[in-house]
């Protein structure tokens, strides 16, 4: 009886080992077949299905991984994207120029500042009441203007008058305050006016010409967009010299602006630098 039982147990163990081996082989075969299907896809007739040859419908310049892309298509899309971006930037800048109203001067140096939206409706309150030169600038004497140049140093808060390469005068000035910074670049004097009259842009009150006028005794304009103006002018408040308090204009003491008025001509270059 003991021998019969031992033989039965041995047979059971043998069948279990044999079954385990067969199951292991089946699992291995299944895994191998699955990997081959992923690594080496086979298409009927040797052709790739049409739905796998369609272009990726992502954004400009994007190509789906493994998708069919014609030669130079990615490069073309990227260039087109850059071109569109540049056009958009240009349009945006132009809109700022038209609505901002600040620093749209036809300057030799194009690096200009622009007014923020909150400043667009009350730009430069320091300008003469009437400026017929806005549409018809006064004629300049190019020969006389070429001999003189005004250099404005915003950080130094001074205006320097050059006769050729020699400094012949230097004046303290007040410059544009934060948010209303004086534009930088190269400009030319467009208009010169004795005793400018000023009207308050909010109240409408007209201030007569003279030493007590907010514009002082002289106006020397070097920039205009046809509506807003920036220039040198006098002020009765001499304590503001050296400060950033204006809306873009360059304020001077009345005696100084009178001297500057005699030293420059229409067409004289005004170089404004940081």
GROMACS .gro file of C-alpha atoms in nm, residues 38-191:
model
  154
   38UNK     CA    1   0.435   4.661  -3.194
   39UNK     CA    2   0.789   4.669  -3.328
   40UNK     CA    3   0.722   4.552  -3.683
   41UNK     CA    4   0.371   4.642  -3.799
   42UNK     CA    5   0.267   4.469  -4.118
   43UNK     CA    6   0.014   4.627  -4.350
   44UNK     CA    7  -0.182   4.443  -4.614
   45UNK     CA    8  -0.034   4.488  -4.959
   46UNK     CA    9   0.274   4.654  -4.811
   47UNK     CA   10   0.100   4.994  -4.803
   48UNK     CA   11   0.054   5.215  -4.504
   49UNK     CA   12  -0.314   5.285  -4.419
   50UNK     CA   13  -0.439   5.621  -4.543
   51UNK     CA   14  -0.540   5.736  -4.196
   52UNK     CA   15  -0.175   5.712  -4.084
   53UNK     CA   16  -0.054   5.931  -4.373
   54UNK     CA   17  -0.276   6.228  -4.288
   55UNK     CA   18  -0.104   6.544  -4.175
   56UNK     CA   19  -0.109   6.649  -3.814
   57UNK     CA   20  -0.370   6.914  -3.752
   58UNK     CA   21  -0.188   7.083  -3.466
   59UNK     CA   22  -0.076   7.444  -3.448
   60UNK     CA   23   0.151   7.628  -3.694
   61UNK     CA   24   0.499   7.482  -3.694
   62UNK     CA   25   0.393   7.161  -3.514
   63UNK     CA   26   0.428   6.815  -3.669
   64UNK     CA   27   0.293   6.494  -3.515
   65UNK     CA   28   0.553   6.231  -3.424
   66UNK     CA   29   0.575   5.976  -3.703
   67UNK     CA   30   0.348   6.169  -3.939
   68UNK     CA   31   0.431   6.221  -4.304
   69UNK     CA   32   0.559   6.574  -4.366
   70UNK     CA   33   0.656   6.707  -4.711
   71UNK     CA   34   1.014   6.839  -4.745
   72UNK     CA   35   1.073   7.190  -4.601
   73UNK     CA   36   0.717   7.207  -4.469
   74UNK     CA   37   0.824   7.247  -4.107
   75UNK     CA   38   1.072   7.518  -4.204
   76UNK     CA   39   0.810   7.698  -4.411
   77UNK     CA   40   0.561   7.694  -4.127
   78UNK     CA   41   0.815   7.821  -3.879
   79UNK     CA   42   0.915   8.110  -4.107
   80UNK     CA   43   0.551   8.193  -4.168
   81UNK     CA   44   0.488   8.196  -3.796
   82UNK     CA   45   0.778   8.434  -3.739
   83UNK     CA   46   0.659   8.661  -4.019
   84UNK     CA   47   0.308   8.674  -3.873
   85UNK     CA   48   0.450   8.750  -3.531
   86UNK     CA   49   0.652   9.040  -3.670
   87UNK     CA   50   0.350   9.178  -3.853
   88UNK     CA   51   0.143   9.158  -3.537
   89UNK     CA   52   0.411   9.339  -3.338
   90UNK     CA   53   0.428   9.614  -3.600
   91UNK     CA   54   0.051   9.664  -3.597
   92UNK     CA   55   0.050   9.672  -3.221
   93UNK     CA   56   0.327   9.933  -3.212
   94UNK     CA   57   0.150  10.145  -3.472
   95UNK     CA   58  -0.168  10.138  -3.267
   96UNK     CA   59   0.028  10.257  -2.968
   97UNK     CA   60   0.172  10.540  -3.174
   98UNK     CA   61  -0.166  10.654  -3.296
   99UNK     CA   62  -0.353  10.631  -2.967
  100UNK     CA   63  -0.076  10.704  -2.721
  101UNK     CA   64   0.006  11.043  -2.864
  102UNK     CA   65   0.348  11.056  -2.699
  103UNK     CA   66   0.693  11.050  -2.851
  104UNK     CA   67   0.589  10.977  -3.210
  105UNK     CA   68   0.862  11.202  -3.340
  106UNK     CA   69   1.026  11.147  -3.674
  107UNK     CA   70   1.356  11.106  -3.498
  108UNK     CA   71   1.685  10.979  -3.634
  109UNK     CA   72   1.713  10.750  -3.331
  110UNK     CA   73   1.397  10.533  -3.327
  111UNK     CA   74   1.414  10.430  -2.959
  112UNK     CA   75   1.116  10.613  -2.815
  113UNK     CA   76   0.884  10.580  -2.517
  114UNK     CA   77   0.507  10.561  -2.540
  115UNK     CA   78   0.229  10.689  -2.318
  116UNK     CA   79   0.028  10.438  -2.118
  117UNK     CA   80  -0.351  10.415  -2.182
  118UNK     CA   81  -0.421  10.623  -1.874
  119UNK     CA   82  -0.213  10.906  -2.015
  120UNK     CA   83  -0.362  10.915  -2.363
  121UNK     CA   84  -0.637  11.166  -2.295
  122UNK     CA   85  -0.433  11.430  -2.114
  123UNK     CA   86  -0.102  11.421  -2.294
  124UNK     CA   87   0.139  11.711  -2.261
  125UNK     CA   88  -0.049  11.987  -2.087
  126UNK     CA   89   0.250  12.216  -2.142
  127UNK     CA   90   0.197  12.344  -2.493
  128UNK     CA   91   0.099  12.676  -2.651
  129UNK     CA   92  -0.263  12.763  -2.713
  130UNK     CA   93  -0.219  12.792  -3.090
  131UNK     CA   94   0.040  12.624  -3.303
  132UNK     CA   95  -0.018  12.693  -3.673
  133UNK     CA   96   0.316  12.529  -3.740
  134UNK     CA   97   0.176  12.186  -3.651
  135UNK     CA   98   0.059  12.141  -4.009
  136UNK     CA   99   0.292  12.398  -4.169
  137UNK     CA  100   0.631  12.401  -3.994
  138UNK     CA  101   0.829  12.721  -4.016
  139UNK     CA  102   1.108  12.732  -4.271
  140UNK     CA  103   1.456  12.683  -4.133
  141UNK     CA  104   1.791  12.833  -4.219
  142UNK     CA  105   1.993  12.517  -4.277
  143UNK     CA  106   2.328  12.699  -4.291
  144UNK     CA  107   2.285  12.869  -3.953
  145UNK     CA  108   2.126  12.562  -3.795
  146UNK     CA  109   2.414  12.337  -3.899
  147UNK     CA  110   2.660  12.538  -3.690
  148UNK     CA  111   2.473  12.487  -3.362
  149UNK     CA  112   2.351  12.180  -3.176
  150UNK     CA  113   2.170  12.133  -2.845
  151UNK     CA  114   2.245  11.821  -2.642
  152UNK     CA  115   2.006  11.739  -2.359
  153UNK     CA  116   2.140  11.507  -2.090
  154UNK     CA  117   1.840  11.375  -1.897
  155UNK     CA  118   2.046  11.212  -1.622
  156UNK     CA  119   2.249  11.531  -1.576
  157UNK     CA  120   1.935  11.749  -1.599
  158UNK     CA  121   2.114  11.999  -1.822
  159UNK     CA  122   2.101  12.128  -2.179
  160UNK     CA  123   2.432  12.196  -2.353
  161UNK     CA  124   2.463  12.428  -2.653
  162UNK     CA  125   2.742  12.339  -2.896
  163UNK     CA  126   2.888  12.566  -3.163
  164UNK     CA  127   3.051  12.307  -3.384
  165UNK     CA  128   3.241  12.098  -3.125
  166UNK     CA  129   3.267  12.356  -2.848
  167UNK     CA  130   3.023  12.400  -2.559
  168UNK     CA  131   2.921  12.764  -2.548
  169UNK     CA  132   2.642  12.740  -2.289
  170UNK     CA  133   2.490  12.505  -2.033
  171UNK     CA  134   2.150  12.540  -1.864
  172UNK     CA  135   1.975  12.351  -1.582
  173UNK     CA  136   1.642  12.202  -1.686
  174UNK     CA  137   1.343  12.014  -1.547
  175UNK     CA  138   1.253  11.696  -1.737
  176UNK     CA  139   0.955  11.464  -1.778
  177UNK     CA  140   0.836  11.283  -1.470
  178UNK     CA  141   0.778  10.908  -1.437
  179UNK     CA  142   0.521  10.793  -1.688
  180UNK     CA  143   0.569  11.111  -1.891
  181UNK     CA  144   0.938  11.077  -1.970
  182UNK     CA  145   1.096  11.314  -2.220
  183UNK     CA  146   1.155  11.127  -2.548
  184UNK     CA  147   1.510  11.039  -2.642
  185UNK     CA  148   1.650  11.067  -2.992
  186UNK     CA  149   1.761  11.320  -3.251
  187UNK     CA  150   1.517  11.596  -3.344
  188UNK     CA  151   1.511  11.938  -3.512
  189UNK     CA  152   1.363  12.263  -3.388
  190UNK     CA  153   1.034  12.313  -3.575
  191UNK     CA  154   0.887  12.624  -3.417
   0.00000   0.00000   0.00000
